[in-house]
Amino acid sequence: MNVTASASDTTLDKNLYLPRMATILAVEEMTAREKFFRVELSQPLGHRPGQFVMLSRLGIGEAPISVSCGPRDDTILEMVVRNAGSLTQVFHGLQPGQKVGVRGPFGSGFDLADLYDKDIVFIAGGLGLAPLRSLIQPVLAQPDRFGTVTIISGCRTPAEELYRADLQSWSHKVKVIRLVDKTANLPWDGQVGLVTAPIAQLDLDPGRTVVALCGPPVMYKFVLMELDARRIPHSQIFVDLERRMKCGVGKCGHCQINHVYCCQEGPVYRFDHIEHLPEALQ
Ligand SMILES: Cc1cc2nc3c(=O)[nH]c(=O)nc-3n(C[C@H](O)[C@H](O)[C@H](O)COP(=O)(O)OP(=O)(O)OC[C@H]3O[C@@H](n4cnc5c(N)ncnc54)[C@H](O)[C@@H]3O)c2cc1C
Ligand code: FES
């Protein structure tokens, strides 16, 4: 069993069972449920966009958390943590200067080469923007290597929007469509509706469009129906699927989608590679 990460030789540590200690540099409240964490590692993570780490607090536990920044040469790692339960609540109580453990990077991630010279549509629902940001950043940093870029980002209400400042700054460079399901009587300068709604209006060339999709499970089925209506080949759709994970290295089986180990072959899949698996989009 190969327990080295799939990223590169700069990978944080060759023994991926061993957490490496990292220091929290910044914690920022993004919404009532999500906090942004910037941590400093002892050496560069060496990740690909779409990979994840196992983030831990010693003596308490560890959870899979997506890397939310693009590949970088320095030792900084950025993540968004939703307060979903007992462990993530502990993360939310941490302050700059405190330590966390980091294992990884794990998983397949996106290969930037798949996107070269293509028009790219990013579709993010809720927390799905956190992992997609790790791909959006390197794409926007090298505009000459890619075609047009469209970012569709949706959340339930304006109060739940993640990375608002980033979305606004990206909108100066590429087309950004921000949506909420409902305004909940809050000020809102984007659209109201589901992330599926703008797809029919986009100017898409099925021959050169690649879609990267990440969001809650309920979103996939309907977005994929819209993409089918626009005749986007399934080989040009990349889905980022979350599964319960424990070991992160293909040992425990917690993450299996049928016979596929999500922690190793996922969480990013080319859709035509998994659409035949009955459990893929459940
Ligand atoms: C590849 C991957 C990437 C993820 N990226 C992020 C991220 O960037 N930010 C973020 O906030 N969350 C992310 N998650 C989900 C995060 O791992 C869970 O919210 C976390 O493990 C919950 O731990 P807890 O002890 O606080 O909650 P618990 O009290 O254990 O459970 C609360 C909820 O979290 C879910 N959950 C529990 N354990 C896991 C697990 N091992 N994997 C997935 N879901 C679980 C449960 O279904 C439950 O609904 C990711 C999950 C995966 C698999
Ligand atoms: S998380 Fe243990 S096998 Fe995938």
mmCIF file of C-alpha atoms and ligand atoms in Angstrom:
data_model
loop_
_atom_site.group_PDB
_atom_site.id
_atom_site.type_symbol
_atom_site.label_atom_id
_atom_site.label_comp_id
_atom_site.label_asym_id
_atom_site.label_seq_id
_atom_site.Cartn_x
_atom_site.Cartn_y
_atom_site.Cartn_z
ATOM 1 C CA MET A 1 0.000 0.000 0.000
ATOM 2 C CA ASN A 2 1.387 3.345 -0.993
ATOM 3 C CA VAL A 3 1.019 5.726 1.915
ATOM 4 C CA THR A 4 2.842 8.642 0.395
ATOM 5 C CA ALA A 5 0.749 11.525 -0.843
ATOM 6 C CA SER A 6 0.039 11.820 -4.510
ATOM 7 C CA ALA A 7 1.183 15.435 -4.757
ATOM 8 C CA SER A 8 4.921 15.846 -5.130
ATOM 9 C CA ASP A 9 8.296 15.374 -3.499
ATOM 10 C CA THR A 10 7.743 18.547 -1.490
ATOM 11 C CA THR A 11 4.917 16.760 0.332
ATOM 12 C CA LEU A 12 4.785 17.724 4.002
ATOM 13 C CA ASP A 13 6.025 14.395 5.292
ATOM 14 C CA LYS A 14 6.619 10.972 3.835
ATOM 15 C CA ASN A 15 4.942 9.266 6.803
ATOM 16 C CA LEU A 16 1.377 10.329 6.228
ATOM 17 C CA TYR A 17 0.136 8.694 9.431
ATOM 18 C CA LEU A 18 2.111 11.260 11.419
ATOM 19 C CA PRO A 19 0.572 14.684 12.054
ATOM 20 C CA ARG A 20 3.001 17.578 11.748
ATOM 21 C CA MET A 21 2.453 20.487 14.088
ATOM 22 C CA ALA A 22 1.370 23.803 12.586
ATOM 23 C CA THR A 23 0.875 27.187 14.219
ATOM 24 C CA ILE A 24 -2.326 29.137 13.733
ATOM 25 C CA LEU A 25 -1.524 32.567 12.312
ATOM 26 C CA ALA A 26 -5.048 33.910 11.833
ATOM 27 C CA VAL A 27 -8.649 32.916 12.569
ATOM 28 C CA GLU A 28 -11.401 34.984 10.987
ATOM 29 C CA GLU A 29 -15.141 34.648 11.369
ATOM 30 C CA MET A 30 -16.634 34.330 7.884
ATOM 31 C CA THR A 31 -20.245 33.487 8.811
ATOM 32 C CA ALA A 32 -22.048 32.291 11.928
ATOM 33 C CA ARG A 33 -20.938 28.727 11.119
ATOM 34 C CA GLU A 34 -17.644 29.064 9.243
ATOM 35 C CA LYS A 35 -14.220 30.322 10.247
ATOM 36 C CA PHE A 36 -11.202 30.929 8.046
ATOM 37 C CA PHE A 37 -7.884 29.546 9.304
ATOM 38 C CA ARG A 38 -4.411 30.467 8.109
ATOM 39 C CA VAL A 39 -1.744 28.214 9.602
ATOM 40 C CA GLU A 40 2.016 28.003 9.247
ATOM 41 C CA LEU A 41 3.518 24.592 8.565
ATOM 42 C CA SER A 42 7.097 23.529 9.153
ATOM 43 C CA GLN A 43 7.588 23.036 5.392
ATOM 44 C CA PRO A 44 5.498 23.649 2.246
ATOM 45 C CA LEU A 45 2.431 21.422 1.921
ATOM 46 C CA GLY A 46 3.160 20.661 -1.743
ATOM 47 C CA HIS A 47 -0.512 20.142 -2.581
ATOM 48 C CA ARG A 48 -2.539 20.138 -5.764
ATOM 49 C CA PRO A 49 -5.814 22.103 -5.975
ATOM 50 C CA GLY A 50 -8.702 20.038 -4.584
ATOM 51 C CA GLN A 51 -6.654 17.986 -2.131
ATOM 52 C CA PHE A 52 -7.445 17.856 1.569
ATOM 53 C CA VAL A 53 -5.586 17.485 4.853
ATOM 54 C CA MET A 54 -6.453 15.705 8.084
ATOM 55 C CA LEU A 55 -6.586 18.540 10.620
ATOM 56 C CA SER A 56 -6.243 17.579 14.275
ATOM 57 C CA ARG A 57 -6.104 18.838 17.797
ATOM 58 C CA LEU A 58 -3.926 16.469 19.786
ATOM 59 C CA GLY A 59 -5.850 14.327 22.241
ATOM 60 C CA ILE A 60 -9.206 15.344 20.759
ATOM 61 C CA GLY A 61 -9.460 14.116 17.168
ATOM 62 C CA GLU A 62 -8.954 14.837 13.500
ATOM 63 C CA ALA A 63 -11.178 15.703 10.554
ATOM 64 C CA PRO A 64 -10.721 15.904 6.777
ATOM 65 C CA ILE A 65 -10.622 19.574 5.747
ATOM 66 C CA SER A 66 -10.111 20.838 2.199
ATOM 67 C CA VAL A 67 -7.129 22.954 1.323
ATOM 68 C CA SER A 68 -8.612 26.323 0.405
ATOM 69 C CA CYS A 69 -5.566 28.058 -1.090
ATOM 70 C CA GLY A 70 -3.821 27.398 -4.384
ATOM 71 C CA PRO A 71 -0.443 25.630 -4.514
ATOM 72 C CA ARG A 72 2.249 27.848 -3.019
ATOM 73 C CA ASP A 73 5.961 27.764 -2.321
ATOM 74 C CA ASP A 74 5.731 29.071 1.227
ATOM 75 C CA THR A 75 4.590 27.244 4.364
ATOM 76 C CA ILE A 76 1.106 28.768 4.573
ATOM 77 C CA LEU A 77 -2.061 26.651 4.517
ATOM 78 C CA GLU A 78 -5.557 28.189 4.372
ATOM 79 C CA MET A 79 -8.773 26.372 5.264
ATOM 80 C CA VAL A 80 -12.422 27.050 6.058
ATOM 81 C CA VAL A 81 -13.892 25.099 8.965
ATOM 82 C CA ARG A 82 -17.637 24.795 9.504
ATOM 83 C CA ASN A 83 -18.725 24.235 13.073
ATOM 84 C CA ALA A 84 -20.512 20.936 12.399
ATOM 85 C CA GLY A 85 -19.965 18.951 15.595
ATOM 86 C CA SER A 86 -17.785 18.242 18.585
ATOM 87 C CA LEU A 87 -14.359 18.430 16.918
ATOM 88 C CA THR A 88 -14.981 21.339 14.578
ATOM 89 C CA GLN A 89 -16.397 23.225 17.568
ATOM 90 C CA VAL A 90 -13.021 22.774 19.265
ATOM 91 C CA PHE A 91 -11.281 24.162 16.149
ATOM 92 C CA HIS A 92 -13.589 27.191 16.315
ATOM 93 C CA GLY A 93 -12.372 27.911 19.852
ATOM 94 C CA LEU A 94 -8.699 28.062 18.808
ATOM 95 C CA GLN A 95 -6.734 31.313 18.692
ATOM 96 C CA PRO A 96 -3.661 32.528 16.782
ATOM 97 C CA GLY A 97 -0.505 31.071 18.309
ATOM 98 C CA GLN A 98 -2.102 27.736 19.196
ATOM 99 C CA LYS A 99 -1.056 24.497 17.505
ATOM 100 C CA VAL A 100 -2.934 22.083 15.265
ATOM 101 C CA GLY A 101 -1.795 18.849 13.641
ATOM 102 C CA VAL A 102 -1.801 18.460 9.863
ATOM 103 C CA ARG A 103 -1.486 15.195 7.893
ATOM 104 C CA GLY A 104 -1.437 15.103 4.135
ATOM 105 C CA PRO A 105 -2.060 16.380 1.539
ATOM 106 C CA PHE A 106 -4.408 13.577 0.537
ATOM 107 C CA GLY A 107 -6.589 12.690 -2.409
ATOM 108 C CA SER A 108 -6.464 13.195 -6.118
ATOM 109 C CA GLY A 109 -7.147 16.874 -6.597
ATOM 110 C CA PHE A 110 -7.448 18.718 -9.899
ATOM 111 C CA ASP A 111 -4.780 18.569 -12.566
ATOM 112 C CA LEU A 112 -4.280 22.083 -13.964
ATOM 113 C CA ALA A 113 -3.105 20.561 -17.252
ATOM 114 C CA ASP A 114 -6.679 19.271 -17.842
ATOM 115 C CA LEU A 115 -7.785 22.887 -17.961
ATOM 116 C CA TYR A 116 -5.133 24.487 -20.152
ATOM 117 C CA ASP A 117 -6.646 26.365 -23.136
ATOM 118 C CA LYS A 118 -10.172 25.467 -21.979
ATOM 119 C CA ASP A 119 -13.063 27.711 -20.989
ATOM 120 C CA ILE A 120 -13.688 26.985 -17.328
ATOM 121 C CA VAL A 121 -16.923 27.162 -15.372
ATOM 122 C CA PHE A 122 -16.657 26.853 -11.602
ATOM 123 C CA ILE A 123 -19.890 25.991 -9.805
ATOM 124 C CA ALA A 124 -19.782 26.214 -6.012
ATOM 125 C CA GLY A 125 -22.573 25.634 -3.543
ATOM 126 C CA GLY A 126 -22.049 26.815 0.036
ATOM 127 C CA LEU A 127 -18.887 25.386 1.562
ATOM 128 C CA GLY A 128 -17.945 24.028 -1.886
ATOM 129 C CA LEU A 129 -16.297 27.371 -2.604
ATOM 130 C CA ALA A 130 -13.589 26.539 -0.044
ATOM 131 C CA PRO A 131 -11.972 23.705 -2.058
ATOM 132 C CA LEU A 132 -12.721 25.366 -5.416
ATOM 133 C CA ARG A 133 -10.784 28.460 -4.294
ATOM 134 C CA SER A 134 -7.657 26.274 -4.349
ATOM 135 C CA LEU A 135 -8.219 25.886 -8.104
ATOM 136 C CA ILE A 136 -9.620 29.345 -8.846
ATOM 137 C CA GLN A 137 -6.508 31.048 -7.440
ATOM 138 C CA PRO A 138 -3.953 29.351 -9.742
ATOM 139 C CA VAL A 139 -6.252 29.674 -12.771
ATOM 140 C CA LEU A 140 -6.712 33.415 -12.248
ATOM 141 C CA ALA A 141 -2.981 33.818 -11.623
ATOM 142 C CA GLN A 142 -2.156 32.549 -15.148
ATOM 143 C CA PRO A 143 -4.879 34.005 -17.391
ATOM 144 C CA ASP A 144 -2.898 33.358 -20.595
ATOM 145 C CA ARG A 145 -3.035 29.590 -20.084
ATOM 146 C CA PHE A 146 -6.840 29.352 -19.943
ATOM 147 C CA GLY A 147 -9.837 30.491 -21.976
ATOM 148 C CA THR A 148 -12.785 32.316 -20.449
ATOM 149 C CA VAL A 149 -13.537 31.799 -16.765
ATOM 150 C CA THR A 150 -16.973 31.907 -15.146
ATOM 151 C CA ILE A 151 -17.533 31.487 -11.422
ATOM 152 C CA ILE A 152 -21.029 30.650 -10.171
ATOM 153 C CA SER A 153 -21.265 30.707 -6.391
ATOM 154 C CA GLY A 154 -24.463 30.145 -4.438
ATOM 155 C CA CYS A 155 -25.463 29.959 -0.800
ATOM 156 C CA ARG A 156 -28.676 30.003 1.169
ATOM 157 C CA THR A 157 -28.745 33.621 2.405
ATOM 158 C CA PRO A 158 -26.441 36.676 2.155
ATOM 159 C CA ALA A 159 -25.243 36.021 5.714
ATOM 160 C CA GLU A 160 -23.874 32.633 4.608
ATOM 161 C CA GLU A 161 -21.752 33.834 1.706
ATOM 162 C CA LEU A 162 -18.095 32.757 1.969
ATOM 163 C CA TYR A 163 -15.113 34.681 0.576
ATOM 164 C CA ARG A 164 -17.188 37.745 -0.315
ATOM 165 C CA ALA A 165 -14.101 39.944 -0.750
ATOM 166 C CA ASP A 166 -12.474 37.340 -3.015
ATOM 167 C CA LEU A 167 -15.615 37.000 -5.140
ATOM 168 C CA GLN A 168 -15.741 40.767 -5.546
ATOM 169 C CA SER A 169 -12.086 40.995 -6.488
ATOM 170 C CA TRP A 170 -12.370 38.046 -8.935
ATOM 171 C CA SER A 171 -15.336 39.806 -10.578
ATOM 172 C CA HIS A 172 -12.923 42.500 -11.803
ATOM 173 C CA LYS A 173 -11.093 39.830 -13.842
ATOM 174 C CA VAL A 174 -13.693 37.220 -14.841
ATOM 175 C CA LYS A 175 -17.450 36.682 -14.894
ATOM 176 C CA VAL A 176 -18.714 36.023 -11.359
ATOM 177 C CA ILE A 177 -22.362 35.177 -10.679
ATOM 178 C CA ARG A 178 -23.300 35.274 -6.992
ATOM 179 C CA LEU A 179 -26.623 33.844 -5.888
ATOM 180 C CA VAL A 180 -28.622 33.267 -2.738
ATOM 181 C CA ASP A 181 -31.652 31.001 -2.366
ATOM 182 C CA LYS A 182 -33.393 33.854 -0.536
ATOM 183 C CA THR A 183 -32.364 37.280 0.723
ATOM 184 C CA ALA A 184 -33.896 36.757 4.204
ATOM 185 C CA ASN A 185 -34.536 40.525 4.237
ATOM 186 C CA LEU A 186 -30.798 41.246 4.167
ATOM 187 C CA PRO A 187 -29.059 43.624 1.721
ATOM 188 C CA TRP A 188 -27.911 41.682 -1.367
ATOM 189 C CA ASP A 189 -26.217 42.827 -4.577
ATOM 190 C CA GLY A 190 -26.219 39.459 -6.385
ATOM 191 C CA GLN A 191 -28.948 37.306 -7.922
ATOM 192 C CA VAL A 192 -31.685 35.305 -6.192
ATOM 193 C CA GLY A 193 -32.038 31.683 -7.277
ATOM 194 C CA LEU A 194 -30.230 28.361 -7.384
ATOM 195 C CA VAL A 195 -26.814 27.808 -8.978
ATOM 196 C CA THR A 196 -28.559 25.858 -11.731
ATOM 197 C CA ALA A 197 -30.423 28.958 -12.952
ATOM 198 C CA PRO A 198 -27.592 30.822 -14.767
ATOM 199 C CA ILE A 199 -26.285 27.731 -16.617
ATOM 200 C CA ALA A 200 -28.903 27.980 -19.379
ATOM 201 C CA GLN A 201 -27.859 31.602 -20.066
ATOM 202 C CA LEU A 202 -24.093 30.994 -20.329
ATOM 203 C CA ASP A 203 -22.320 31.235 -23.647
ATOM 204 C CA LEU A 204 -20.769 27.735 -23.664
ATOM 205 C CA ASP A 205 -18.853 25.891 -26.353
ATOM 206 C CA PRO A 206 -19.229 22.187 -25.415
ATOM 207 C CA GLY A 207 -16.036 21.389 -27.291
ATOM 208 C CA ARG A 208 -13.818 23.520 -25.076
ATOM 209 C CA THR A 209 -15.686 23.957 -21.788
ATOM 210 C CA VAL A 210 -14.569 22.285 -18.567
ATOM 211 C CA VAL A 211 -16.727 22.434 -15.441
ATOM 212 C CA ALA A 212 -15.480 22.090 -11.852
ATOM 213 C CA LEU A 213 -18.281 21.449 -9.424
ATOM 214 C CA CYS A 214 -18.376 21.319 -5.618
ATOM 215 C CA GLY A 215 -21.286 21.659 -3.238
ATOM 216 C CA PRO A 216 -23.829 19.783 -1.155
ATOM 217 C CA PRO A 217 -24.936 16.378 -2.534
ATOM 218 C CA VAL A 218 -28.407 17.642 -3.497
ATOM 219 C CA MET A 219 -26.852 20.147 -5.917
ATOM 220 C CA TYR A 220 -25.051 17.662 -8.171
ATOM 221 C CA LYS A 221 -28.033 15.954 -9.753
ATOM 222 C CA PHE A 222 -29.663 19.195 -10.858
ATOM 223 C CA VAL A 223 -26.466 20.889 -12.017
ATOM 224 C CA LEU A 224 -25.546 17.789 -14.034
ATOM 225 C CA MET A 225 -28.991 17.828 -15.686
ATOM 226 C CA GLU A 226 -28.409 21.447 -16.743
ATOM 227 C CA LEU A 227 -24.939 20.608 -18.050
ATOM 228 C CA ASP A 228 -26.420 17.701 -20.035
ATOM 229 C CA ALA A 229 -28.909 20.135 -21.554
ATOM 230 C CA ARG A 230 -25.915 22.248 -22.638
ATOM 231 C CA ARG A 231 -24.233 19.101 -24.052
ATOM 232 C CA ILE A 232 -21.094 19.360 -21.907
ATOM 233 C CA PRO A 233 -19.349 15.957 -22.234
ATOM 234 C CA HIS A 234 -19.093 14.092 -18.935
ATOM 235 C CA SER A 235 -15.362 13.737 -19.540
ATOM 236 C CA GLN A 236 -15.128 17.523 -19.140
ATOM 237 C CA ILE A 237 -16.959 17.708 -15.814
ATOM 238 C CA PHE A 238 -14.983 17.368 -12.574
ATOM 239 C CA VAL A 239 -16.912 16.747 -9.362
ATOM 240 C CA ASP A 240 -15.529 17.127 -5.861
ATOM 241 C CA LEU A 241 -17.307 14.574 -3.647
ATOM 242 C CA GLU A 242 -17.048 14.387 0.118
ATOM 243 C CA ARG A 243 -17.289 11.138 2.016
ATOM 244 C CA ARG A 244 -16.766 10.293 5.658
ATOM 245 C CA MET A 245 -13.060 9.727 6.093
ATOM 246 C CA LYS A 246 -10.942 8.365 8.864
ATOM 247 C CA CYS A 247 -7.439 7.259 7.888
ATOM 248 C CA GLY A 248 -7.069 9.203 4.629
ATOM 249 C CA VAL A 249 -4.673 6.589 3.253
ATOM 250 C CA GLY A 250 -6.863 3.768 1.899
ATOM 251 C CA LYS A 251 -6.800 1.546 4.983
ATOM 252 C CA CYS A 252 -10.095 1.831 6.831
ATOM 253 C CA GLY A 253 -12.796 1.787 4.124
ATOM 254 C CA HIS A 254 -14.823 4.623 5.703
ATOM 255 C CA CYS A 255 -14.746 6.629 2.499
ATOM 256 C CA GLN A 256 -15.711 3.947 -0.030
ATOM 257 C CA ILE A 257 -18.005 4.746 -2.951
ATOM 258 C CA ASN A 258 -18.802 1.183 -4.034
ATOM 259 C CA HIS A 259 -15.287 -0.235 -4.581
ATOM 260 C CA VAL A 260 -13.614 3.192 -4.972
ATOM 261 C CA TYR A 261 -11.639 4.718 -2.092
ATOM 262 C CA CYS A 262 -12.587 8.404 -2.028
ATOM 263 C CA CYS A 263 -9.599 9.402 0.136
ATOM 264 C CA GLN A 264 -7.200 8.222 -2.563
ATOM 265 C CA GLU A 265 -8.965 8.318 -5.931
ATOM 266 C CA GLY A 266 -11.144 11.295 -4.895
ATOM 267 C CA PRO A 267 -12.453 13.586 -3.667
ATOM 268 C CA VAL A 268 -12.115 15.041 -7.184
ATOM 269 C CA TYR A 269 -13.374 12.761 -9.970
ATOM 270 C CA ARG A 270 -13.892 13.140 -13.675
ATOM 271 C CA PHE A 271 -17.627 12.537 -13.888
ATOM 272 C CA ASP A 272 -17.487 9.889 -16.641
ATOM 273 C CA HIS A 273 -15.187 7.842 -14.379
ATOM 274 C CA ILE A 274 -17.773 7.520 -11.586
ATOM 275 C CA GLU A 275 -21.219 8.065 -13.073
ATOM 276 C CA HIS A 276 -21.763 4.293 -13.310
ATOM 277 C CA LEU A 277 -21.245 3.869 -9.534
ATOM 278 C CA PRO A 278 -24.683 3.680 -7.843
ATOM 279 C CA GLU A 279 -23.455 5.396 -4.649
ATOM 280 C CA ALA A 280 -21.527 8.197 -6.328
ATOM 281 C CA LEU A 281 -24.085 10.991 -6.128
ATOM 282 C CA GLN A 282 -26.065 9.814 -3.100
HETATM 283 C C1 LIG B 1 -12.623 15.342 1.612
HETATM 284 C C2 LIG B 1 -13.364 16.159 2.647
HETATM 285 C C3 LIG B 1 -13.144 17.510 2.710
HETATM 286 C C4 LIG B 1 -13.814 18.284 3.671
HETATM 287 N N1 LIG B 1 -13.560 19.619 3.702
HETATM 288 C C5 LIG B 1 -14.140 20.372 4.656
HETATM 289 C C6 LIG B 1 -13.834 21.772 4.743
HETATM 290 O O1 LIG B 1 -13.057 22.340 3.958
HETATM 291 N N2 LIG B 1 -14.409 22.460 5.754
HETATM 292 C C7 LIG B 1 -15.281 21.875 6.653
HETATM 293 O O2 LIG B 1 -15.775 22.576 7.541
HETATM 294 N N3 LIG B 1 -15.611 20.577 6.569
HETATM 295 C C8 LIG B 1 -15.051 19.801 5.607
HETATM 296 N N4 LIG B 1 -15.352 18.463 5.553
HETATM 297 C C9 LIG B 1 -16.313 17.902 6.520
HETATM 298 C C10 LIG B 1 -15.638 17.736 7.879
HETATM 299 O O3 LIG B 1 -14.638 16.749 7.776
HETATM 300 C C11 LIG B 1 -16.671 17.331 8.949
HETATM 301 O O4 LIG B 1 -17.577 18.396 9.130
HETATM 302 C C12 LIG B 1 -16.001 17.033 10.274
HETATM 303 O O5 LIG B 1 -15.290 15.807 10.198
HETATM 304 C C13 LIG B 1 -17.050 16.953 11.378
HETATM 305 O O6 LIG B 1 -16.372 16.596 12.572
HETATM 306 P P1 LIG B 1 -17.060 16.904 13.988
HETATM 307 O O7 LIG B 1 -16.463 15.982 14.996
HETATM 308 O O8 LIG B 1 -17.006 18.351 14.308
HETATM 309 O O9 LIG B 1 -18.572 16.539 13.757
HETATM 310 P P2 LIG B 1 -19.398 15.264 14.200
HETATM 311 O O10 LIG B 1 -20.019 15.594 15.505
HETATM 312 O O11 LIG B 1 -18.613 14.008 14.129
HETATM 313 O O12 LIG B 1 -20.476 15.223 13.034
HETATM 314 C C14 LIG B 1 -21.100 16.409 12.517
HETATM 315 C C15 LIG B 1 -21.403 16.240 11.040
HETATM 316 O O13 LIG B 1 -20.190 16.068 10.293
HETATM 317 C C16 LIG B 1 -20.252 14.889 9.483
HETATM 318 N N5 LIG B 1 -18.975 14.170 9.621
HETATM 319 C C17 LIG B 1 -18.496 13.619 10.754
HETATM 320 N N6 LIG B 1 -17.298 13.028 10.532
HETATM 321 C C18 LIG B 1 -17.021 13.222 9.224
HETATM 322 C C19 LIG B 1 -15.926 12.814 8.403
HETATM 323 N N7 LIG B 1 -14.915 12.107 8.861
HETATM 324 N N8 LIG B 1 -15.956 13.168 7.103
HETATM 325 C C20 LIG B 1 -16.996 13.898 6.628
HETATM 326 N N9 LIG B 1 -18.054 14.297 7.360
HETATM 327 C C21 LIG B 1 -18.079 13.945 8.648
HETATM 328 C C22 LIG B 1 -21.384 14.069 10.037
HETATM 329 O O14 LIG B 1 -22.102 13.447 8.979
HETATM 330 C C23 LIG B 1 -22.271 15.033 10.730
HETATM 331 O O15 LIG B 1 -23.293 15.505 9.906
HETATM 332 C C24 LIG B 1 -14.722 17.676 4.591
HETATM 333 C C25 LIG B 1 -14.941 16.309 4.521
HETATM 334 C C26 LIG B 1 -14.276 15.553 3.561
HETATM 335 C C27 LIG B 1 -14.515 14.089 3.505
HETATM 336 S S1 FES B 2 -10.524 7.231 4.746
HETATM 337 FE FE1 FES B 2 -9.775 5.276 5.313
HETATM 338 S S2 FES B 2 -9.872 4.187 3.416
HETATM 339 FE FE2 FES B 2 -10.388 6.194 2.862
#
